Amino acid sequence: MIPTSGSYRLANARVHRSLTPGLIEPFDVDGFALAELAVADGKIASIVAHAESKAQSDAIDLAGRIVLPCFVDCHTHIDKGHIWPRKPNPDGTFMGALNATGADRAARWSAEDVARRMDFSLRSAYAHGTKAMRTHLDSVPPQEEISWPVFETMRERWRGRIDLQAACLLGIEGVRDKAWFERLAKRVAAAKGVLGVVTYMVPDLEELLDQVFAQAIEHGLDLDFHADETDDIAAISLKKIAEASLWNGFEGNILVGHCCSLSRQPDLEVLDTLDKVAKARLAVVSLPMCNLYLQDRRSNGTTPRWRGVTLLHEMKARGIKVAVASDNTRDPFYAYGDLDMLEVYRMATRILHFDHPVGDWPKAVAATPAEVMRLDGAGTLAVGGSADFIVFRGRSWTELLSRPESDRIVVRDGRAIERQLPDYAELDELMV
């Protein structure tokens, strides 16, 4: 029973060490501690350990329910979300996804179409407890002239609910048109966006990466790459990105997504890549649900034999910032999903083994992506910060991650929001 206004206190809230800086122990083996949270004027006024709190009858007793900060989803594609009913992937493969999406984009992605599907996606994410999101925007001509203005309008419309960032998305071969790519970089900079490309092992990859870094440096942009989303062990563009960052002396933030092929490469190649990624201060985001869906899909009736995720444990051991995110939602790249970061973390825990011990893996859906996205105060429960958090029924990881938690309470600026998920029927007229 979270009040709709005024001040209140939450007693016996179970918070996690990795997401509650400043809270003094004791924490249990899974990193949890019972605490009391005081909320006033939309801010977290105090967080004290349960043993130090003063029992008062007017506190709301959560009886050990888990309280986490609102989520940060750093890799999504809400411009292409929810097109599955009108353009499904014919065979579930990566090439099937590319071809289906390209055909749908060319035929259907008007400003109205993109805006309505974006808004549907944002309402879903907001209801699930996401506070900030980065979306990639397909920016091959002429789509960049349509989607970027739509994004800017949507960002203003959602300001105060979801902090929205955008990164341009095009194949690295598009950088060969230097004049056009420079215009795109200026367009991205004007929208306060992030410069992004998809890297492939093309013969002139190093030269093209130099051009990407040059534009990022000239316009003061952070970078966001899709890299090595394949099982081909010859795909080493993650290493090439790290090398390019080092020899260009790049000082901005770099996020690299997917990096699937790394998990199939020889150990010496892996170690060399990870050393360079750490030295270049790259961050890496794995997209466990989408890559489990696409990677190692077979047409000969045999079962897939690998998970399609990258080496997050090895990266984290080297101090590399790592995150997981939603990626695609109900489009040819992933037929499912609802931009629910609890689902992402639940699946990541099972696929990537974020347990035994849990350690600080919860940062991968909150504090770490917030840092990569330069969002001060997001992804943690901190005194003086906005009272943006989620109250779950689960009192342990096994309870929390065993059910959808569809009755979670999402609190923004100290008030519980109305968690109304949009009806798929709203999009029916876009699917004919």
Tab-separated table of C-alpha atoms in Angstrom:
chain	number	residue	atom	x	y	z
A	1	MET	CA	0.000	0.000	0.000
A	2	ILE	CA	2.315	2.752	-1.253
A	3	PRO	CA	0.790	6.187	-0.612
A	4	THR	CA	0.052	8.370	-3.625
A	5	SER	CA	1.602	11.409	-1.940
A	6	GLY	CA	3.461	12.536	1.154
A	7	SER	CA	6.208	10.872	3.136
A	8	TYR	CA	6.384	7.254	4.244
A	9	ARG	CA	8.767	4.536	5.373
A	10	LEU	CA	9.182	0.971	4.125
A	11	ALA	CA	10.250	-1.415	6.858
A	12	ASN	CA	11.776	-4.866	6.312
A	13	ALA	CA	12.657	-4.141	2.695
A	14	ARG	CA	15.157	-6.636	1.300
A	15	VAL	CA	17.790	-4.696	-0.660
A	16	HIS	CA	20.909	-5.854	-2.456
A	17	ARG	CA	24.449	-4.867	-1.603
A	18	SER	CA	25.468	-4.159	-5.221
A	19	LEU	CA	22.597	-1.738	-5.782
A	20	THR	CA	22.489	0.027	-2.408
A	21	PRO	CA	25.759	1.943	-1.971
A	22	GLY	CA	26.508	3.126	1.537
A	23	LEU	CA	24.386	0.592	3.390
A	24	ILE	CA	26.327	-1.093	6.183
A	25	GLU	CA	26.255	-4.864	6.583
A	26	PRO	CA	25.094	-7.476	7.568
A	27	PHE	CA	24.313	-8.989	4.154
A	28	ASP	CA	23.412	-12.613	3.620
A	29	VAL	CA	25.155	-15.044	1.268
A	30	ASP	CA	23.150	-13.752	-1.702
A	31	GLY	CA	24.008	-10.138	-0.919
A	32	PHE	CA	20.697	-9.148	0.644
A	33	ALA	CA	20.053	-7.177	3.810
A	34	LEU	CA	16.885	-6.028	5.506
A	35	ALA	CA	16.597	-2.263	5.611
A	36	GLU	CA	14.211	0.595	6.170
A	37	LEU	CA	13.706	3.113	3.364
A	38	ALA	CA	12.274	6.541	4.122
A	39	VAL	CA	10.712	8.458	1.223
A	40	ALA	CA	9.979	12.186	1.243
A	41	ASP	CA	9.239	14.641	-1.571
A	42	GLY	CA	9.845	12.016	-4.216
A	43	LYS	CA	13.366	11.275	-2.915
A	44	ILE	CA	14.923	8.557	-0.799
A	45	ALA	CA	15.436	10.387	2.487
A	46	SER	CA	17.291	7.592	4.274
A	47	ILE	CA	18.270	3.931	4.085
A	48	VAL	CA	19.235	2.239	7.325
A	49	ALA	CA	19.872	-1.365	8.210
A	50	HIS	CA	16.936	-3.116	9.825
A	51	ALA	CA	18.845	-3.557	13.066
A	52	GLU	CA	19.348	0.204	13.296
A	53	SER	CA	15.806	1.231	12.430
A	54	LYS	CA	13.425	2.395	15.094
A	55	ALA	CA	10.240	0.384	15.141
A	56	GLN	CA	7.295	2.651	14.443
A	57	SER	CA	3.769	1.485	13.884
A	58	ASP	CA	3.153	3.729	10.893
A	59	ALA	CA	5.886	2.132	8.735
A	60	ILE	CA	4.761	-0.067	5.848
A	61	ASP	CA	6.029	-3.558	6.636
A	62	LEU	CA	7.234	-5.287	3.447
A	63	ALA	CA	7.910	-8.502	5.374
A	64	GLY	CA	11.177	-9.140	3.559
A	65	ARG	CA	10.049	-8.446	0.008
A	66	ILE	CA	12.827	-7.532	-2.411
A	67	VAL	CA	13.165	-3.878	-3.448
A	68	LEU	CA	15.342	-3.098	-6.475
A	69	PRO	CA	16.032	0.178	-8.273
A	70	CYS	CA	14.229	0.695	-11.563
A	71	PHE	CA	15.885	-1.000	-14.513
A	72	VAL	CA	18.164	0.442	-17.181
A	73	ASP	CA	17.836	-1.254	-20.593
A	74	CYS	CA	20.864	-0.262	-22.669
A	75	HIS	CA	20.292	-2.169	-25.939
A	76	THR	CA	16.871	-2.227	-27.605
A	77	HIS	CA	15.324	-1.751	-31.061
A	78	ILE	CA	11.962	-0.111	-30.465
A	79	ASP	CA	11.853	1.261	-34.011
A	80	LYS	CA	11.366	-2.278	-35.343
A	81	GLY	CA	9.425	-3.721	-32.410
A	82	HIS	CA	6.108	-5.546	-32.910
A	83	ILE	CA	6.281	-5.986	-36.686
A	84	TRP	CA	6.227	-9.791	-36.350
A	85	PRO	CA	2.496	-10.232	-37.183
A	86	ARG	CA	2.977	-8.585	-40.573
A	87	LYS	CA	6.563	-9.703	-41.312
A	88	PRO	CA	7.658	-12.838	-39.446
A	89	ASN	CA	11.036	-14.458	-39.794
A	90	PRO	CA	10.472	-17.302	-42.281
A	91	ASP	CA	13.069	-19.664	-40.834
A	92	GLY	CA	14.302	-18.165	-37.533
A	93	THR	CA	17.780	-17.447	-38.909
A	94	PHE	CA	19.828	-14.269	-38.746
A	95	MET	CA	19.652	-13.791	-42.518
A	96	GLY	CA	15.920	-14.420	-42.409
A	97	ALA	CA	15.639	-11.646	-39.839
A	98	LEU	CA	17.757	-9.216	-41.879
A	99	ASN	CA	15.793	-9.785	-45.043
A	100	ALA	CA	12.362	-9.647	-43.422
A	101	THR	CA	13.170	-6.479	-41.486
A	102	GLY	CA	14.678	-4.754	-44.518
A	103	ALA	CA	11.608	-5.500	-46.607
A	104	ASP	CA	9.230	-4.284	-43.898
A	105	ARG	CA	11.257	-1.112	-43.317
A	106	ALA	CA	11.230	-0.198	-46.988
A	107	ALA	CA	7.504	-0.830	-47.335
A	108	ARG	CA	5.958	0.232	-44.029
A	109	TRP	CA	8.117	2.422	-41.761
A	110	SER	CA	6.358	5.761	-42.021
A	111	ALA	CA	6.656	8.280	-39.195
A	112	GLU	CA	3.213	7.291	-37.875
A	113	ASP	CA	3.995	3.588	-38.007
A	114	VAL	CA	7.314	3.969	-36.182
A	115	ALA	CA	5.862	6.356	-33.595
A	116	ARG	CA	2.940	4.116	-32.672
A	117	ARG	CA	5.095	1.039	-32.276
A	118	MET	CA	7.690	2.982	-30.274
A	119	ASP	CA	5.052	4.328	-27.911
A	120	PHE	CA	3.606	0.840	-27.429
A	121	SER	CA	7.059	-0.459	-26.534
A	122	LEU	CA	7.754	2.368	-24.102
A	123	ARG	CA	4.455	1.869	-22.304
A	124	SER	CA	5.321	-1.793	-21.860
A	125	ALA	CA	8.815	-1.051	-20.535
A	126	TYR	CA	7.511	1.642	-18.180
A	127	ALA	CA	4.886	-0.667	-16.699
A	128	HIS	CA	7.548	-3.308	-16.050
A	129	GLY	CA	9.781	-0.858	-14.186
A	130	THR	CA	12.314	0.473	-16.710
A	131	LYS	CA	13.566	3.988	-16.023
A	132	ALA	CA	16.052	4.464	-18.865
A	133	MET	CA	16.540	2.926	-22.288
A	134	ARG	CA	18.847	3.141	-25.273
A	135	THR	CA	17.336	2.201	-28.603
A	136	HIS	CA	19.086	1.647	-31.892
A	137	LEU	CA	17.504	3.345	-34.888
A	138	ASP	CA	17.887	1.842	-38.339
A	139	SER	CA	19.569	4.711	-40.188
A	140	VAL	CA	20.035	3.486	-43.735
A	141	PRO	CA	18.784	6.014	-46.308
A	142	PRO	CA	16.095	7.263	-46.341
A	143	GLN	CA	14.983	5.887	-42.950
A	144	GLU	CA	17.219	8.208	-40.936
A	145	GLU	CA	15.150	11.174	-42.114
A	146	ILE	CA	12.018	9.514	-40.734
A	147	SER	CA	13.046	7.773	-37.527
A	148	TRP	CA	15.283	10.388	-35.907
A	149	PRO	CA	12.608	13.123	-35.793
A	150	VAL	CA	10.157	10.540	-34.431
A	151	PHE	CA	12.660	9.594	-31.751
A	152	GLU	CA	13.211	13.221	-30.711
A	153	THR	CA	9.472	13.740	-30.362
A	154	MET	CA	9.110	10.526	-28.377
A	155	ARG	CA	11.988	11.445	-26.084
A	156	GLU	CA	10.260	14.708	-25.145
A	157	ARG	CA	6.902	13.012	-24.715
A	158	TRP	CA	8.413	10.455	-22.345
A	159	ARG	CA	10.698	12.814	-20.450
A	160	GLY	CA	10.333	12.214	-16.718
A	161	ARG	CA	9.131	8.653	-17.227
A	162	ILE	CA	11.826	6.981	-19.349
A	163	ASP	CA	15.184	8.610	-20.086
A	164	LEU	CA	15.502	7.777	-23.751
A	165	GLN	CA	18.738	7.600	-25.758
A	166	ALA	CA	19.260	6.603	-29.385
A	167	ALA	CA	22.154	5.204	-31.410
A	168	CYS	CA	22.196	5.105	-35.191
A	169	LEU	CA	22.366	1.660	-36.760
A	170	LEU	CA	23.840	0.795	-40.152
A	171	GLY	CA	26.216	-1.758	-41.569
A	172	ILE	CA	29.872	-0.773	-41.492
A	173	GLU	CA	29.887	-0.742	-45.299
A	174	GLY	CA	27.716	2.387	-45.175
A	175	VAL	CA	30.680	4.303	-43.755
A	176	ARG	CA	32.385	4.056	-47.160
A	177	ASP	CA	30.204	6.948	-48.313
A	178	LYS	CA	32.202	9.455	-46.295
A	179	ALA	CA	30.093	12.506	-47.088
A	180	TRP	CA	26.827	10.774	-46.202
A	181	PHE	CA	28.239	9.255	-43.011
A	182	GLU	CA	29.521	12.648	-41.901
A	183	ARG	CA	26.030	14.093	-42.412
A	184	LEU	CA	24.588	11.241	-40.363
A	185	ALA	CA	27.089	11.872	-37.555
A	186	LYS	CA	26.048	15.537	-37.511
A	187	ARG	CA	22.390	14.465	-37.377
A	188	VAL	CA	23.117	12.144	-34.467
A	189	ALA	CA	25.052	14.860	-32.644
A	190	ALA	CA	22.208	17.343	-33.132
A	191	ALA	CA	19.857	14.811	-31.504
A	192	LYS	CA	22.320	14.228	-28.632
A	193	GLY	CA	22.569	10.624	-29.733
A	194	VAL	CA	25.223	7.934	-29.929
A	195	LEU	CA	27.144	6.896	-33.043
A	196	GLY	CA	26.664	3.234	-33.861
A	197	VAL	CA	27.415	0.714	-36.608
A	198	VAL	CA	27.286	-3.044	-37.181
A	199	THR	CA	30.760	-4.435	-37.801
A	200	TYR	CA	31.545	-7.285	-40.183
A	201	MET	CA	34.879	-8.773	-41.214
A	202	VAL	CA	35.101	-6.747	-44.426
A	203	PRO	CA	38.567	-6.248	-45.980
A	204	ASP	CA	38.658	-2.534	-45.125
A	205	LEU	CA	37.292	-2.900	-41.580
A	206	GLU	CA	40.219	-1.108	-39.912
A	207	GLU	CA	39.971	1.866	-42.271
A	208	LEU	CA	36.209	2.095	-41.760
A	209	LEU	CA	36.582	1.907	-37.982
A	210	ASP	CA	39.054	4.799	-38.152
A	211	GLN	CA	36.402	6.851	-39.934
A	212	VAL	CA	33.806	5.970	-37.287
A	213	PHE	CA	36.158	6.992	-34.474
A	214	ALA	CA	37.130	10.182	-36.321
A	215	GLN	CA	33.493	11.271	-36.585
A	216	ALA	CA	32.842	10.373	-32.950
A	217	ILE	CA	35.837	12.428	-31.830
A	218	GLU	CA	34.934	15.382	-34.057
A	219	HIS	CA	31.361	15.549	-32.793
A	220	GLY	CA	31.971	14.472	-29.194
A	221	LEU	CA	29.896	11.300	-29.471
A	222	ASP	CA	29.968	8.046	-27.539
A	223	LEU	CA	30.009	4.834	-29.579
A	224	ASP	CA	27.786	1.756	-29.663
A	225	PHE	CA	28.637	-1.247	-31.852
A	226	HIS	CA	26.937	-4.471	-32.868
A	227	ALA	CA	29.784	-6.952	-33.261
A	228	ASP	CA	30.353	-10.617	-34.108
A	229	GLU	CA	26.744	-11.764	-33.877
A	230	THR	CA	27.724	-15.086	-35.427
A	231	ASP	CA	29.253	-18.459	-34.646
A	232	ASP	CA	32.086	-17.844	-37.134
A	233	ILE	CA	35.336	-18.088	-35.182
A	234	ALA	CA	36.984	-15.809	-37.774
A	235	ALA	CA	34.762	-12.919	-36.637
A	236	ILE	CA	37.098	-10.820	-34.455
A	237	SER	CA	35.693	-7.324	-34.880
A	238	LEU	CA	35.442	-6.916	-31.090
A	239	LYS	CA	39.226	-7.034	-30.978
A	240	LYS	CA	39.445	-4.684	-33.961
A	241	ILE	CA	37.192	-2.176	-32.188
A	242	ALA	CA	39.401	-2.296	-29.088
A	243	GLU	CA	42.524	-1.801	-31.201
A	244	ALA	CA	40.939	1.097	-33.075
A	245	SER	CA	39.968	2.752	-29.800
A	246	LEU	CA	43.533	2.469	-28.517
A	247	TRP	CA	45.312	3.765	-31.589
A	248	ASN	CA	42.785	6.620	-31.981
A	249	GLY	CA	43.148	7.611	-28.328
A	250	PHE	CA	39.369	7.598	-27.916
A	251	GLU	CA	38.180	8.905	-24.539
A	252	GLY	CA	34.415	8.510	-24.826
A	253	ASN	CA	32.269	5.579	-23.717
A	254	ILE	CA	32.084	2.542	-26.003
A	255	LEU	CA	29.438	-0.165	-25.666
A	256	VAL	CA	29.731	-3.306	-27.790
A	257	GLY	CA	26.811	-5.693	-28.130
A	258	HIS	CA	26.568	-9.439	-28.844
A	259	CYS	CA	30.205	-10.604	-29.365
A	260	CYS	CA	28.896	-14.151	-29.769
A	261	SER	CA	31.811	-15.595	-31.744
A	262	LEU	CA	34.216	-14.920	-28.870
A	263	SER	CA	32.890	-17.925	-26.959
A	264	ARG	CA	33.898	-20.244	-29.817
A	265	GLN	CA	37.427	-18.984	-30.410
A	266	PRO	CA	40.716	-20.568	-29.233
A	267	ASP	CA	41.890	-19.598	-25.766
A	268	LEU	CA	44.893	-17.569	-26.940
A	269	GLU	CA	42.672	-15.524	-29.261
A	270	VAL	CA	40.170	-14.977	-26.440
A	271	LEU	CA	42.841	-13.849	-23.975
A	272	ASP	CA	44.350	-11.414	-26.469
A	273	THR	CA	40.932	-9.929	-27.222
A	274	LEU	CA	39.937	-9.590	-23.577
A	275	ASP	CA	43.212	-7.929	-22.662
A	276	LYS	CA	42.697	-5.331	-25.400
A	277	VAL	CA	39.029	-4.801	-24.501
A	278	ALA	CA	40.012	-4.148	-20.876
A	279	LYS	CA	42.838	-1.795	-21.852
A	280	ALA	CA	40.532	0.159	-24.182
A	281	ARG	CA	37.864	0.383	-21.426
A	282	LEU	CA	35.123	-1.044	-23.627
A	283	ALA	CA	31.841	-2.130	-22.054
A	284	VAL	CA	30.017	-5.201	-23.366
A	285	VAL	CA	26.319	-6.035	-23.366
A	286	SER	CA	25.040	-9.546	-23.978
A	287	LEU	CA	21.537	-10.103	-25.334
A	288	PRO	CA	20.785	-13.582	-24.023
A	289	MET	CA	17.213	-14.024	-25.187
A	290	CYS	CA	17.676	-12.840	-28.761
A	291	ASN	CA	20.952	-14.671	-29.287
A	292	LEU	CA	19.594	-17.882	-27.792
A	293	TYR	CA	16.798	-17.565	-30.372
A	294	LEU	CA	18.951	-16.791	-33.435
A	295	GLN	CA	22.319	-18.440	-32.919
A	296	ASP	CA	23.003	-22.054	-33.921
A	297	ARG	CA	19.538	-22.419	-35.418
A	298	ARG	CA	19.638	-25.430	-37.719
A	299	SER	CA	17.652	-26.314	-40.811
A	300	ASN	CA	18.502	-30.027	-40.811
A	301	GLY	CA	16.317	-31.022	-37.884
A	302	THR	CA	19.146	-31.144	-35.342
A	303	THR	CA	19.255	-29.473	-31.937
A	304	PRO	CA	21.240	-26.265	-31.275
A	305	ARG	CA	24.370	-26.933	-29.235
A	306	TRP	CA	25.528	-23.579	-27.904
A	307	ARG	CA	23.903	-20.654	-26.158
A	308	GLY	CA	24.995	-17.746	-28.337
A	309	VAL	CA	26.131	-15.564	-25.436
A	310	THR	CA	29.537	-14.019	-24.906
A	311	LEU	CA	32.114	-14.493	-22.152
A	312	LEU	CA	30.711	-12.175	-19.482
A	313	HIS	CA	32.331	-13.971	-16.555
A	314	GLU	CA	35.801	-13.713	-18.069
A	315	MET	CA	35.195	-10.073	-18.957
A	316	LYS	CA	33.950	-9.165	-15.518
A	317	ALA	CA	36.994	-10.845	-13.952
A	318	ARG	CA	39.159	-8.400	-15.913
A	319	GLY	CA	37.207	-5.366	-14.739
A	320	ILE	CA	35.330	-4.947	-18.016
A	321	LYS	CA	31.886	-3.412	-17.536
A	322	VAL	CA	29.210	-5.907	-18.544
A	323	ALA	CA	25.451	-5.709	-18.912
A	324	VAL	CA	22.493	-7.632	-20.309
A	325	ALA	CA	19.554	-6.074	-22.124
A	326	SER	CA	16.300	-6.769	-23.967
A	327	ASP	CA	17.389	-6.334	-27.602
A	328	ASN	CA	14.558	-7.037	-30.058
A	329	THR	CA	10.882	-7.467	-29.219
A	330	ARG	CA	8.360	-9.299	-31.397
A	331	ASP	CA	10.168	-8.658	-34.637
A	332	PRO	CA	12.066	-10.942	-37.066
A	333	PHE	CA	15.165	-10.970	-34.840
A	334	TYR	CA	13.231	-12.214	-31.797
A	335	ALA	CA	9.633	-13.363	-31.944
A	336	TYR	CA	8.937	-12.828	-28.234
A	337	GLY	CA	9.696	-10.485	-25.351
A	338	ASP	CA	8.003	-7.505	-23.730
A	339	LEU	CA	10.880	-5.208	-22.669
A	340	ASP	CA	10.651	-6.647	-19.167
A	341	MET	CA	14.110	-6.449	-17.639
A	342	LEU	CA	13.145	-8.871	-14.890
A	343	GLU	CA	12.550	-11.464	-17.599
A	344	VAL	CA	15.924	-10.558	-19.129
A	345	TYR	CA	17.698	-10.991	-15.791
A	346	ARG	CA	15.837	-14.208	-15.036
A	347	MET	CA	16.836	-15.672	-18.419
A	348	ALA	CA	20.399	-14.357	-18.113
A	349	THR	CA	20.733	-16.009	-14.712
A	350	ARG	CA	19.797	-19.358	-16.235
A	351	ILE	CA	21.698	-19.016	-19.523
A	352	LEU	CA	24.835	-17.260	-18.237
A	353	HIS	CA	24.834	-18.625	-14.661
A	354	PHE	CA	24.493	-15.376	-12.713
A	355	ASP	CA	24.294	-17.384	-9.505
A	356	HIS	CA	26.231	-19.480	-6.998
A	357	PRO	CA	27.412	-16.899	-6.161
A	358	VAL	CA	25.113	-14.061	-7.206
A	359	GLY	CA	27.844	-11.567	-6.401
A	360	ASP	CA	27.147	-8.203	-7.982
A	361	TRP	CA	25.515	-9.512	-11.169
A	362	PRO	CA	22.327	-7.485	-10.462
A	363	LYS	CA	24.328	-4.411	-11.502
A	364	ALA	CA	24.134	-5.746	-15.075
A	365	VAL	CA	20.527	-4.552	-15.426
A	366	ALA	CA	20.784	-1.354	-13.427
A	367	ALA	CA	23.925	0.387	-12.164
A	368	THR	CA	26.352	-0.714	-14.904
A	369	PRO	CA	24.233	0.237	-17.939
A	370	ALA	CA	23.389	3.506	-16.190
A	371	GLU	CA	27.101	4.251	-15.919
A	372	VAL	CA	27.711	3.369	-19.567
A	373	MET	CA	24.828	5.640	-20.584
A	374	ARG	CA	26.114	8.459	-18.328
A	375	LEU	CA	22.955	8.526	-16.213
A	376	ASP	CA	23.823	9.934	-12.812
A	377	GLY	CA	21.759	8.494	-9.997
A	378	ALA	CA	20.047	5.771	-12.032
A	379	GLY	CA	20.309	2.079	-11.260
A	380	THR	CA	20.894	2.357	-7.503
A	381	LEU	CA	19.023	3.001	-4.278
A	382	ALA	CA	20.823	5.977	-2.782
A	383	VAL	CA	20.021	8.590	-0.176
A	384	GLY	CA	19.087	11.820	-1.929
A	385	GLY	CA	18.283	10.043	-5.176
A	386	SER	CA	14.884	9.802	-6.795
A	387	ALA	CA	12.554	7.296	-5.170
A	388	ASP	CA	12.395	5.109	-8.295
A	389	PHE	CA	12.201	1.457	-7.323
A	390	ILE	CA	10.258	-1.773	-7.685
A	391	VAL	CA	8.702	-3.766	-4.865
A	392	PHE	CA	8.455	-7.474	-5.636
A	393	ARG	CA	6.709	-10.302	-3.812
A	394	GLY	CA	9.799	-12.497	-3.889
A	395	ARG	CA	11.936	-12.522	-0.736
A	396	SER	CA	14.920	-14.364	-2.229
A	397	TRP	CA	16.443	-14.874	-5.666
A	398	THR	CA	14.785	-18.252	-6.024
A	399	GLU	CA	11.375	-16.728	-5.263
A	400	LEU	CA	11.950	-13.639	-7.392
A	401	LEU	CA	13.234	-15.508	-10.444
A	402	SER	CA	10.717	-18.355	-10.351
A	403	ARG	CA	7.609	-16.301	-11.184
A	404	PRO	CA	6.814	-13.461	-13.612
A	405	GLU	CA	6.094	-11.088	-10.689
A	406	SER	CA	3.268	-9.587	-12.720
A	407	ASP	CA	1.904	-7.964	-9.564
A	408	ARG	CA	5.105	-6.031	-8.796
A	409	ILE	CA	4.726	-2.453	-7.568
A	410	VAL	CA	6.633	0.133	-9.613
A	411	VAL	CA	7.352	3.346	-7.725
A	412	ARG	CA	8.426	6.519	-9.509
A	413	ASP	CA	9.230	9.738	-7.648
A	414	GLY	CA	7.899	8.053	-4.528
A	415	ARG	CA	4.493	7.177	-5.977
A	416	ALA	CA	3.213	3.842	-7.228
A	417	ILE	CA	2.362	4.088	-10.916
A	418	GLU	CA	-0.651	2.542	-12.589
A	419	ARG	CA	0.851	-0.516	-14.265
A	420	GLN	CA	-1.342	-0.832	-17.338
A	421	LEU	CA	0.223	-2.887	-20.122
A	422	PRO	CA	-0.975	-1.885	-23.609
A	423	ASP	CA	-3.236	-4.284	-25.476
A	424	TYR	CA	-1.766	-5.859	-28.615
A	425	ALA	CA	-5.079	-5.091	-30.340
A	426	GLU	CA	-4.022	-1.434	-30.427
A	427	LEU	CA	-1.583	-2.341	-33.203
A	428	ASP	CA	-3.962	-4.450	-35.291
A	429	GLU	CA	-4.573	-1.789	-37.953
A	430	LEU	CA	-0.798	-1.496	-38.497
A	431	MET	CA	-0.549	-5.198	-39.292
A	432	VAL	CA	-2.871	-5.375	-42.317
